[in-house]
Tab-separated table of C-alpha atoms and ligand atoms in Angstrom:
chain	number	residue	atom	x	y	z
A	1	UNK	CA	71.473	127.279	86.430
A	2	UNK	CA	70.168	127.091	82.765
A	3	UNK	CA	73.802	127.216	81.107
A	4	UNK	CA	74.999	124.663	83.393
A	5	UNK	CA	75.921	120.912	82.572
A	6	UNK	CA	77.896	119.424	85.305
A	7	UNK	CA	75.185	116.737	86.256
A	8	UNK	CA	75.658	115.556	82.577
A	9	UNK	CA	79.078	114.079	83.697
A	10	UNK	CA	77.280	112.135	86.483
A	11	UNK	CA	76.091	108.479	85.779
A	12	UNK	CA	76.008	106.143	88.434
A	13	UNK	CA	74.367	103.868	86.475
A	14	UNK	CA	77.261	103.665	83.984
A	15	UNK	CA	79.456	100.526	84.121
A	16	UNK	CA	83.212	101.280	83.473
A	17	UNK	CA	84.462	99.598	80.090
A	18	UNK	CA	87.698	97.378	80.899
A	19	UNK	CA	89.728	99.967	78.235
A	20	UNK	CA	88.703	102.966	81.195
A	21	UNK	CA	91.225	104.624	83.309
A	22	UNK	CA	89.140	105.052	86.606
A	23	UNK	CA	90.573	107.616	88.828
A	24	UNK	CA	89.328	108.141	92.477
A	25	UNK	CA	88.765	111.446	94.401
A	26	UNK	CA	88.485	112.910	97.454
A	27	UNK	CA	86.286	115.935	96.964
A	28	UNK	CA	85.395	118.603	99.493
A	29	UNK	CA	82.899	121.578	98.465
A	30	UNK	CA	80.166	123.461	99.836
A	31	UNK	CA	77.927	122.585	96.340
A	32	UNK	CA	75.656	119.045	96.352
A	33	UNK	CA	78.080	116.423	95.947
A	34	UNK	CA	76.412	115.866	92.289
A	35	UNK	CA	77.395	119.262	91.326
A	36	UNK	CA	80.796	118.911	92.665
A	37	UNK	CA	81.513	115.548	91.376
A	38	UNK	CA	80.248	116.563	87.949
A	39	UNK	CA	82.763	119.485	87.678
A	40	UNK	CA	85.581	117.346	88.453
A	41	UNK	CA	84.951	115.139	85.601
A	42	UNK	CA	83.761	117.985	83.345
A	43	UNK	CA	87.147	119.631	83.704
A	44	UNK	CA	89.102	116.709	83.399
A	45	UNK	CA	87.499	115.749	80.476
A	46	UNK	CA	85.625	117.801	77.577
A	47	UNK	CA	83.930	120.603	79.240
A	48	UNK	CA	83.759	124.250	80.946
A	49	UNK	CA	81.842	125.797	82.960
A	50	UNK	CA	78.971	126.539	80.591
A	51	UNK	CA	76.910	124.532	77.953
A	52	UNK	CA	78.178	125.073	74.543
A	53	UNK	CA	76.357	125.725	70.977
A	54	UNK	CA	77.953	122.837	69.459
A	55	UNK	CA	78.861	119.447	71.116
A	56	UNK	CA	79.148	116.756	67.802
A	57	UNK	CA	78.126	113.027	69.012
A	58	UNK	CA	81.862	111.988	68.887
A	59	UNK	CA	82.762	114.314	71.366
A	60	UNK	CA	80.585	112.830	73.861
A	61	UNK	CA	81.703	109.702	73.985
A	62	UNK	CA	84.937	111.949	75.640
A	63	UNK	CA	82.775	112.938	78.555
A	64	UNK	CA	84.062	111.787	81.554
A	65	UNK	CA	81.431	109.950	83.800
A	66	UNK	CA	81.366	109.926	87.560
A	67	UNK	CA	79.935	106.504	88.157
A	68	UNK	CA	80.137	106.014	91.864
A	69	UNK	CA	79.769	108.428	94.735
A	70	UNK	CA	80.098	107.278	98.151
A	71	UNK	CA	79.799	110.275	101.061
A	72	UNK	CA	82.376	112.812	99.550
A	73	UNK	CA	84.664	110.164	97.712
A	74	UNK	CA	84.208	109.661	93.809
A	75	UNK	CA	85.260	107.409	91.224
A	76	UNK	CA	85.587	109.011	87.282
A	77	UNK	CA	85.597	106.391	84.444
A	78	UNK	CA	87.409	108.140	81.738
A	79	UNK	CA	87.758	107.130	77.869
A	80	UNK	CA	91.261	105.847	77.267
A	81	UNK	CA	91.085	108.050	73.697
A	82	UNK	CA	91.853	111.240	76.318
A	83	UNK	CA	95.062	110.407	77.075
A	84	UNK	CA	98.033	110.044	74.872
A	85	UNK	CA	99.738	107.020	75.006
A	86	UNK	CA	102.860	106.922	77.260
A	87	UNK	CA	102.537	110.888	78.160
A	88	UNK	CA	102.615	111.215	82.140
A	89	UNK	CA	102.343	114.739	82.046
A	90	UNK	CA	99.660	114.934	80.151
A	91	UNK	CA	97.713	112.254	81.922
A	92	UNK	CA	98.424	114.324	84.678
A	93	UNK	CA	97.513	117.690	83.054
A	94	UNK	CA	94.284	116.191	82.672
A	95	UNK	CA	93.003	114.554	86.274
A	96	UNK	CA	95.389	116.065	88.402
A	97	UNK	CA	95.366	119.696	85.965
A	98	UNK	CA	92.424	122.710	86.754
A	99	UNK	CA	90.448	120.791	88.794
A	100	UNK	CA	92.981	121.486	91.569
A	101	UNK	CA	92.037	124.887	91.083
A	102	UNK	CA	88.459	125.119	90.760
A	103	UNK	CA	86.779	127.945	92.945
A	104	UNK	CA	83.763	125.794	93.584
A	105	UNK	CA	85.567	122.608	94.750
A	106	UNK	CA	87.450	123.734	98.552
A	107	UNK	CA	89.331	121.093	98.629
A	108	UNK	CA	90.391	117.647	95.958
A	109	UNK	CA	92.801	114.598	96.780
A	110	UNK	CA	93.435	112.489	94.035
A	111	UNK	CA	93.762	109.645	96.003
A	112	UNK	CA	94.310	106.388	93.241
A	113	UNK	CA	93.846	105.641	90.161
A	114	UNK	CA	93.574	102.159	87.846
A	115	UNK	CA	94.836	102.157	84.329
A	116	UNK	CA	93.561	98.939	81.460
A	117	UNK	CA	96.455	97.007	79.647
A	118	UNK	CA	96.326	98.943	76.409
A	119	UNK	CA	97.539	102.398	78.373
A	120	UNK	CA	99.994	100.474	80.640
A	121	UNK	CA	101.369	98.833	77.315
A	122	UNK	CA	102.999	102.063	76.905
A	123	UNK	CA	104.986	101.848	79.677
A	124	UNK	CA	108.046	99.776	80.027
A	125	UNK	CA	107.929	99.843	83.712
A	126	UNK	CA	111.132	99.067	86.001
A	127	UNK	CA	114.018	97.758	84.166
A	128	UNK	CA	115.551	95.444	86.829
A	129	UNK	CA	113.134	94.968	89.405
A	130	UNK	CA	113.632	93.331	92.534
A	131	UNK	CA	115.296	90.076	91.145
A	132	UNK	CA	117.023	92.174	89.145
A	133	UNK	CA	118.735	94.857	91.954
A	134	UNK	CA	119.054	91.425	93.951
A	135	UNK	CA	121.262	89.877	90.570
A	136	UNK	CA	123.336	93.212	90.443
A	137	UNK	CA	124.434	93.110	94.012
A	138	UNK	CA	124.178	89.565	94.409
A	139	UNK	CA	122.455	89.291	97.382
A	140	UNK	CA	119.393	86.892	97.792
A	141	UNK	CA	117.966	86.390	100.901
A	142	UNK	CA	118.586	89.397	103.588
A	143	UNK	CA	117.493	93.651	103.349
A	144	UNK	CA	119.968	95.443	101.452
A	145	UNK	CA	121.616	98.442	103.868
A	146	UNK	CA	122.149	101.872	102.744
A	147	UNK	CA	123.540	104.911	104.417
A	148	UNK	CA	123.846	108.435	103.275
A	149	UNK	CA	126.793	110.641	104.633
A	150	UNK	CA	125.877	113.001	107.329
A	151	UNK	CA	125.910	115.789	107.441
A	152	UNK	CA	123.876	115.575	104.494
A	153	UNK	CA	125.942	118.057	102.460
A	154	UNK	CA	129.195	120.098	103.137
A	155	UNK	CA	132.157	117.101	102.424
A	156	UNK	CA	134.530	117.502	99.371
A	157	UNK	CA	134.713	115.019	97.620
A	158	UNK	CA	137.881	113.071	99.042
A	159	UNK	CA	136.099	113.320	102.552
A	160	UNK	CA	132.778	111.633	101.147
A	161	UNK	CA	134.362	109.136	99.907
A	162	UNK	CA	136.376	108.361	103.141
A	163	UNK	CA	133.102	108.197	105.079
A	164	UNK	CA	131.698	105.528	102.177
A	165	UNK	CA	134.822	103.538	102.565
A	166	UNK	CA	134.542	103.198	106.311
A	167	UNK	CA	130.606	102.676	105.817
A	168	UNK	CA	131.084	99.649	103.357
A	169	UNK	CA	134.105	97.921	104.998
A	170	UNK	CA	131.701	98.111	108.002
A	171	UNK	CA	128.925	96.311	106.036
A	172	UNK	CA	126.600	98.923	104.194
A	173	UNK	CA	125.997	97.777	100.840
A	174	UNK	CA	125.200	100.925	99.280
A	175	UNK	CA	126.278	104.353	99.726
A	176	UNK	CA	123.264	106.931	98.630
A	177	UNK	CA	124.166	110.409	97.767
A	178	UNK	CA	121.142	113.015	99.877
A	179	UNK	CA	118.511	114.358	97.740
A	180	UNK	CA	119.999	117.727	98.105
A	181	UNK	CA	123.454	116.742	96.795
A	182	UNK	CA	124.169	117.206	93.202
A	183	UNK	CA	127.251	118.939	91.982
A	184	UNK	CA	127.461	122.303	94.670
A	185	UNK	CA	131.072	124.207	94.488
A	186	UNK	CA	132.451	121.930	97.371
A	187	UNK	CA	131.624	118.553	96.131
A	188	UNK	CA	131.244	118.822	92.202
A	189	UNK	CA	129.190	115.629	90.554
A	190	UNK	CA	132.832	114.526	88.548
A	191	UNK	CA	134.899	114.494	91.329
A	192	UNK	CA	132.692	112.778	93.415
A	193	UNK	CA	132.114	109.997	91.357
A	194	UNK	CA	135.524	109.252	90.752
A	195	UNK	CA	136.943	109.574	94.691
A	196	UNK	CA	133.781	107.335	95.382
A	197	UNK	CA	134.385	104.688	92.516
A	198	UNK	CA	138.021	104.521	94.031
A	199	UNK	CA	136.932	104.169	97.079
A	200	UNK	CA	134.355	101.452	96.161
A	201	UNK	CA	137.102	99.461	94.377
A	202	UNK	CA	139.156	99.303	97.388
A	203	UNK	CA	136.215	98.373	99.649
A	204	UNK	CA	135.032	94.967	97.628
A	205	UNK	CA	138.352	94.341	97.400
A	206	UNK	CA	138.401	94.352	101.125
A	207	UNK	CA	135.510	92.706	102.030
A	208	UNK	CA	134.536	90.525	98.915
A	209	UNK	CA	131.487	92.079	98.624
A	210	UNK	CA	129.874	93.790	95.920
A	211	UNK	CA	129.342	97.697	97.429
A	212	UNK	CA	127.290	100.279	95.023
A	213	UNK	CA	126.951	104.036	94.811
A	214	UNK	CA	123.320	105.785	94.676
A	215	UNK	CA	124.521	109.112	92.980
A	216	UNK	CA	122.387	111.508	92.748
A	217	UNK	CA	122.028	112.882	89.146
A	218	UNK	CA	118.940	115.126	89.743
A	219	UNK	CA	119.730	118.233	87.377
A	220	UNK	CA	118.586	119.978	83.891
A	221	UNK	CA	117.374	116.873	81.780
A	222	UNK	CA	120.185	116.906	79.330
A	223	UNK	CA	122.824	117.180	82.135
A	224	UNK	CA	121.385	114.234	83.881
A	225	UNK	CA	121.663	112.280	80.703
A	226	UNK	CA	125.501	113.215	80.284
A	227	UNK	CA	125.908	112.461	84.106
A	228	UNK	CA	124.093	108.860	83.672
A	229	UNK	CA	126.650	108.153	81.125
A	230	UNK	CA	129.341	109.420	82.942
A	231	UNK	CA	128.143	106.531	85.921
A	232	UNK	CA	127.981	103.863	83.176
A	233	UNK	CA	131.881	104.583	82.619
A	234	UNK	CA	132.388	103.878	86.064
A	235	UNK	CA	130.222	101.047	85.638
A	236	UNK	CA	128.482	101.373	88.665
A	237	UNK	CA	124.852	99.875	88.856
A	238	UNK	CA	122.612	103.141	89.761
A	239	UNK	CA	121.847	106.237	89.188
A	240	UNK	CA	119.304	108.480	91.959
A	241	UNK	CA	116.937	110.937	91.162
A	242	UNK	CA	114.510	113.474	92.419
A	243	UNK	CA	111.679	112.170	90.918
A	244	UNK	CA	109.393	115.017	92.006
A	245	UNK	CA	111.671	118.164	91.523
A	246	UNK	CA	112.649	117.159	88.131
A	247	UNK	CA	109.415	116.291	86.837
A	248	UNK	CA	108.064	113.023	85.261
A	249	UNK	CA	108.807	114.032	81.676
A	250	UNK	CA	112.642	114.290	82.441
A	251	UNK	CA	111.975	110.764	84.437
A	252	UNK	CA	110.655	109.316	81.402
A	253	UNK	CA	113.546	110.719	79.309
A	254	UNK	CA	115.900	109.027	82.061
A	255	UNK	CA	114.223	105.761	81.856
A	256	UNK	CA	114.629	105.652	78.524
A	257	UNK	CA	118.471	106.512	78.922
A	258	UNK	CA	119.077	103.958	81.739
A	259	UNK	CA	117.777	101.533	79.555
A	260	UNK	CA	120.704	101.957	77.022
A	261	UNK	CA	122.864	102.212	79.531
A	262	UNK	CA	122.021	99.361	81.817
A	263	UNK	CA	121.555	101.186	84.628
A	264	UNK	CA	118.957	101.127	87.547
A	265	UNK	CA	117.049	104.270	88.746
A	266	UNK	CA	116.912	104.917	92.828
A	267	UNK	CA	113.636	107.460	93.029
A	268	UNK	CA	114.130	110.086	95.767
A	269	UNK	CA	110.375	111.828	96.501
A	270	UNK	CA	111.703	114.712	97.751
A	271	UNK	CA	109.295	117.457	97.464
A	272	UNK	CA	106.018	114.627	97.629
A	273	UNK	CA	105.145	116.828	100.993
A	274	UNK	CA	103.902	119.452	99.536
A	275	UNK	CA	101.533	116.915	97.630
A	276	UNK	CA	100.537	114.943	99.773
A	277	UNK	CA	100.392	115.561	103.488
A	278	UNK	CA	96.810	117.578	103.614
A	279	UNK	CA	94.455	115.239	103.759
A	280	UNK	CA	91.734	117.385	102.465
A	281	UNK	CA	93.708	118.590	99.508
A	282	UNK	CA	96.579	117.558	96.895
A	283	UNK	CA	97.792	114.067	95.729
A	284	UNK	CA	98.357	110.906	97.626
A	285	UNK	CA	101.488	108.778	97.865
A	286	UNK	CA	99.703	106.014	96.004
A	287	UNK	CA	99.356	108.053	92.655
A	288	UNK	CA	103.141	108.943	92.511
A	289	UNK	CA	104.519	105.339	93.791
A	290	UNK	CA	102.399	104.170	90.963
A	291	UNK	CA	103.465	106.456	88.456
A	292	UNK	CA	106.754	105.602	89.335
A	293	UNK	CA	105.876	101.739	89.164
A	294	UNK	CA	104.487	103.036	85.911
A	295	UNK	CA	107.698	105.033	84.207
A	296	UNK	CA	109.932	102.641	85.916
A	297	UNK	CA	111.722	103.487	88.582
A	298	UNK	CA	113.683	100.652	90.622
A	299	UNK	CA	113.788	101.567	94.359
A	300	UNK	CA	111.464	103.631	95.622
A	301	UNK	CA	111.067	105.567	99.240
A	302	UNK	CA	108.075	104.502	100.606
A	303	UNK	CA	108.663	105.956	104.362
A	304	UNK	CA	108.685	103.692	107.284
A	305	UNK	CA	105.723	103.796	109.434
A	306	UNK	CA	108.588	104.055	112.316
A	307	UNK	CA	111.018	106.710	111.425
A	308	UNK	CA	110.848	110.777	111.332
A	309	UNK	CA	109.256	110.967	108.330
A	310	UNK	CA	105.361	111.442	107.944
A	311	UNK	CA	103.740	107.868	106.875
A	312	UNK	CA	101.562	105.635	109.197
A	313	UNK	CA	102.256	101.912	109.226
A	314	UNK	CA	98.581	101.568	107.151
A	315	UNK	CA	99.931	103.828	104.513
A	316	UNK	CA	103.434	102.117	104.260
A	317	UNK	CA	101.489	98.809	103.716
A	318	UNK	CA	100.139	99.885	100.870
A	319	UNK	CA	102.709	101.708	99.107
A	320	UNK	CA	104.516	98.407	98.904
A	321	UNK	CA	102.351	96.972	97.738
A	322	UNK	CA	102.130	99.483	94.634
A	323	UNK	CA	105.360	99.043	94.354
A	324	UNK	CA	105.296	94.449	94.762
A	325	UNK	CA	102.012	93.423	93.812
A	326	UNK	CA	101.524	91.729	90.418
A	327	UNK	CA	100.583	94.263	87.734
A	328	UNK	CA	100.229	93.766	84.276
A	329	UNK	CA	103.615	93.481	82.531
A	330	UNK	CA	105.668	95.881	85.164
A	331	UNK	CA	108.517	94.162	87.429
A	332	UNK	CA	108.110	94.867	91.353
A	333	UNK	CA	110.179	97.861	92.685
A	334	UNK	CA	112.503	97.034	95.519
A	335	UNK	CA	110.616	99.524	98.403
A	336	UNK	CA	113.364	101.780	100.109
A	337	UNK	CA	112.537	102.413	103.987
A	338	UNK	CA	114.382	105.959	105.260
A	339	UNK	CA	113.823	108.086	107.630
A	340	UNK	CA	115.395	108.620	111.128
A	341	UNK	CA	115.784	104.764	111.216
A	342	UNK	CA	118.733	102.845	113.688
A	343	UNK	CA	119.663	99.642	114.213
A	344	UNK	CA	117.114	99.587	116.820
A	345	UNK	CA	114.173	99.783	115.044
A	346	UNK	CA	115.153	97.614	112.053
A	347	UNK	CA	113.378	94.791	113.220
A	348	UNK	CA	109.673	97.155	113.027
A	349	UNK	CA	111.073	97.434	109.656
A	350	UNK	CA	111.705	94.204	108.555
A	351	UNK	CA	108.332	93.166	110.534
A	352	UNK	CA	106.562	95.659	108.134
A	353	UNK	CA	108.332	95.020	104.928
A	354	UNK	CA	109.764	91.491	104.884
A	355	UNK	CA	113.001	91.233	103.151
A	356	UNK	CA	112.746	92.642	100.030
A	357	UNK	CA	113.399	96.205	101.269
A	358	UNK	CA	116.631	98.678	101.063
A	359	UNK	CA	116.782	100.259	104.687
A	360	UNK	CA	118.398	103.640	105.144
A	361	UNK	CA	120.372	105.214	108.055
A	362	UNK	CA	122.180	108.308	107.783
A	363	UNK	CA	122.171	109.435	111.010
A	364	UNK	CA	121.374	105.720	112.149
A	365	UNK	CA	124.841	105.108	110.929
A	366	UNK	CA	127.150	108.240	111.244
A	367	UNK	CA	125.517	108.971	114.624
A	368	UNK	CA	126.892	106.021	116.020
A	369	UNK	CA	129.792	106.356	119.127
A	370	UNK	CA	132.033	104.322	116.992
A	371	UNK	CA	131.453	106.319	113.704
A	372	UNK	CA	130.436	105.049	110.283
A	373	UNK	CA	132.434	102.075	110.622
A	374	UNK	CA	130.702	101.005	113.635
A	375	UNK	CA	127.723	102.750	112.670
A	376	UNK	CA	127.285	100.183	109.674
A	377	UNK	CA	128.360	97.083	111.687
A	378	UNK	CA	125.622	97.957	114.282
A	379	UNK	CA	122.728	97.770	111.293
A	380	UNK	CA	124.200	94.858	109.616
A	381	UNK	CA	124.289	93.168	112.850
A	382	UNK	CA	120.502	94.370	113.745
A	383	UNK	CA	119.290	92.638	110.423
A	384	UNK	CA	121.677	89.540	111.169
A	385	UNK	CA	119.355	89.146	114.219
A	386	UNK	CA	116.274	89.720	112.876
A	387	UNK	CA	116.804	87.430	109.852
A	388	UNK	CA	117.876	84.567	112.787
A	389	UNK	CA	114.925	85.361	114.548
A	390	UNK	CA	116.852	86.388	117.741
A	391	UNK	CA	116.170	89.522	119.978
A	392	UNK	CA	119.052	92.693	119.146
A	393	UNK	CA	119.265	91.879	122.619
A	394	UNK	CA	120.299	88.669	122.749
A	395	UNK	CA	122.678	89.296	119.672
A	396	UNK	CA	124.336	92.822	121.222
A	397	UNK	CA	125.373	90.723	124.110
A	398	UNK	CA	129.048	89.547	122.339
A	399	UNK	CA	128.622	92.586	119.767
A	400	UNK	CA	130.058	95.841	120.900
A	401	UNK	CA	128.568	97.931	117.637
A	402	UNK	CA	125.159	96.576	118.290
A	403	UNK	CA	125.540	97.299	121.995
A	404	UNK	CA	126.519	100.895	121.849
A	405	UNK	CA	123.744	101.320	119.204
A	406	UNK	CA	120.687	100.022	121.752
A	407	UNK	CA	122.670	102.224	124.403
A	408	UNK	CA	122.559	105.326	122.684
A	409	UNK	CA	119.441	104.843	120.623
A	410	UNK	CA	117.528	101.924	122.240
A	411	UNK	CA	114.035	101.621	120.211
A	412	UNK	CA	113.064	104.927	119.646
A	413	UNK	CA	110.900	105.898	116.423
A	414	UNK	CA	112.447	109.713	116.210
A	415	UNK	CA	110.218	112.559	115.863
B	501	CAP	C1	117.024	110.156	105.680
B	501	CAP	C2	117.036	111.113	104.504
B	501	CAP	C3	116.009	110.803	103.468
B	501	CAP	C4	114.613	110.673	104.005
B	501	CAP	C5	113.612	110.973	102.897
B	501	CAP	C6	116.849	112.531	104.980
B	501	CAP	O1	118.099	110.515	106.514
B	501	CAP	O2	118.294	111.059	103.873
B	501	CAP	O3	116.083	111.862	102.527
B	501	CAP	O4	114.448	109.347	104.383
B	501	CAP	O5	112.334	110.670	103.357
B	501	CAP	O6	117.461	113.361	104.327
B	501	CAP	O7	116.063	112.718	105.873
B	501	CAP	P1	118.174	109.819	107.965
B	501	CAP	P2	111.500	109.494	102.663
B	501	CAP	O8	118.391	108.346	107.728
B	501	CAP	O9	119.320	110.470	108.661
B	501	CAP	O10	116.871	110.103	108.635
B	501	CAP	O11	112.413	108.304	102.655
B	501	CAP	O12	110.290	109.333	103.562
B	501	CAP	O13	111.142	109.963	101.285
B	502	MG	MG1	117.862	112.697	102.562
């Protein structure tokens, strides 16, 4: 229609400038894919639904150009001068904003996205990395094991930290607080940091290990910042948060806080469903394991291509590696597997990830016959096995723990 300018944000003959952020789409409309593609870059960029009576020559330069459409997948070239530097939300107000929302565009996913050096100078990225988690707990060459309490809420806090003890004496490096665990009546945030810091001190004493807490500090931005501080005290190495449900601007405020502190940030994607399981519509796990990459986040739950959780093998592949491949300045994040996983079906894990992964069990752990204890022997001896290339098998034959593990659980990938 004459009042129209969406095709004006379509060039395919336009060759993205290396200072572009280039942002790929999934788009799904009943309108020409030219029309469709246009509005998604004209809303993400300078424009509205109808031509305007002034547009100065500057401001076009601010158009957003769709330079490559393929069937119904795009790719937007935007000028780096949109964004503000180091702003997440607002990069995200922009291409992941109103064109969710746009009447004439059924369905969107933002599916990637590629930044150029002068935006991700802005970022500091991860603060310790893989090398650097590896330095904290020193250990080099194995998967790290971590097991959250289950039930995943409901313990006080002297019974929480009973179950830790018994996890890490039985071999579970770190203890991980559930993404729904924060500081409810029956297990307040103070208390349970200091019954699990006691608990931790008698467990390396015990086995000569170094054991960690991931305690979960999701909360108001300003309380999570007094509760970070409050772990420093302790000294312990980590801090977790719901990276989704408290948003990336209190993220960034945490990252900058961990940073004085010394402390390394566990990201929890609780919430990431509602983003990103329709296919036809919402945001895919690459965008927000890169963002995280991005803010920098430490471990990160990638899913397991295995387990309970949603997250085909394909898909797992290439969140890590988002979260290992070299990019620009930014340290790799250690990739957390979790997810209805047992001892049994560690070695599909460590097939898929290699080493340099942090497996959960909860219930892979606390479900065991033996308990926690047991539970935690059973996935410390599954990775033994798999790291000396021997079946769990052939390595449950003289290891009760193991044993009762394949007995109750055998391979199964849960539903
Ligand atoms: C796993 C878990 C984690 C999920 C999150 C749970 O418990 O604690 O939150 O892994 O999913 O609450 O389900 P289990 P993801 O070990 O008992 O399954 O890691 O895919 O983000
Ligand atoms: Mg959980």
């Amino acid at each position: 229609m004459g009042f129209e300018w969406y095709t004006d944000f379509v060039d395919t003959s336009y060759e993205p400038s290396e200072d572009d952020i280039i942002c790929h789409f999934a788009v799904n409309s009943e309108l020409p894919i030219e029309e469709a593609a246009g509005r998604v870059a004209s809303e993400s960029s300078v424009g509205t639904w109808t031509t305007l009576a002034k547009l100065p020559e500057r401001i076009k330069k601010l158009m957003a150009k769709v330079f490559r459409i393929e069937g119904n997948r795009i790719s937007v070239a935007y000028n780096v001068e949109l964004f503000e530097e180091g702003n997440i939300p607002q990069f995200l107000s922009s291409v992941a904003g109103n064109i969710f929302g746009m009447r004439a565009i059924q369905g969107l996913r933002f599916e990637d996205f590629e930044i150029p050096e002068v935006f991700a100078a802005n970022f500091a990225g991860p603060q310790f990395g893989i090398e650097g988690v590896r330095n904290l707990l020193e250990i080099r060459d194995r998967p790290i094991t971590v097991t959250v309490p289950k039930p995943k809420v409901g313990f006080d806090a002297k019974e929480y930290a009973e179950i830790g003890f018994k996890s890490w004496v039985g071999g579970i490096d770190i203890l991980k607080d559930d993404e729904n665990l924060t500081s409810q009546p029956f297990n307040r945030f103070e208390d349970r940091l200091k019954e699990v810091m006691k608990a931790r001190d008698k467990a390396e004493k015990e086995t000569g290990e170094i054991k960690s807490f991931l305690i979960n500090i999701t909360a108001e931005t300003y309380e999570m910042e007094r509760r970070a501080d409050l772990v420093a005290d302790y000294g312990n190495e980590f801090v977790m948060i719901d990276i989704l449900t408290v948003g990336f601007s209190a993220l960034q405020t945490l990252r900058e806080k961990c940073e004085e502190i010394g402390v390394a940030i566990h990201a929890h994607r609780a919430m990431h469903g509602a983003l990103t399981r329709n296919p036809e519509h919402g945001i895919s796990l690459r965008v927000i394991t890169r963002l995280s990459r991005l803010v920098g986040v430490d471990n990160m739950h990638v899913g397991t291509g295995v387990g309970k959780m949603a997250g085909k093998r394909e898909e797992v592949s290439q969140l890590i590696d988002i979260c290992r491949k070299e990019w620009y300045h930014f340290k790799p994040v250690f990739p957390v597997s979790s997810g209805g996983l047992h001892p049994g079906i560690v070695p599909d894990v460590i097939d898929l990830f290699g080493k340099d992964v942090l497996i959960q069990a909860g219930g892979g752990v606390h479900g065991h016959p033996g308990g926690s204890e047991s539970g935690a022997k059973a996935l410390r001896q599954a990775i033994e096995a798999c790291m000396e290339g021997i079946s769990l098998e052939e390595y449950a034959r003289d290891r009760k723990e193991l044993r009762q593990a394949l007995e109750k659980w055998g391979r199964i990938s849960p539903k």
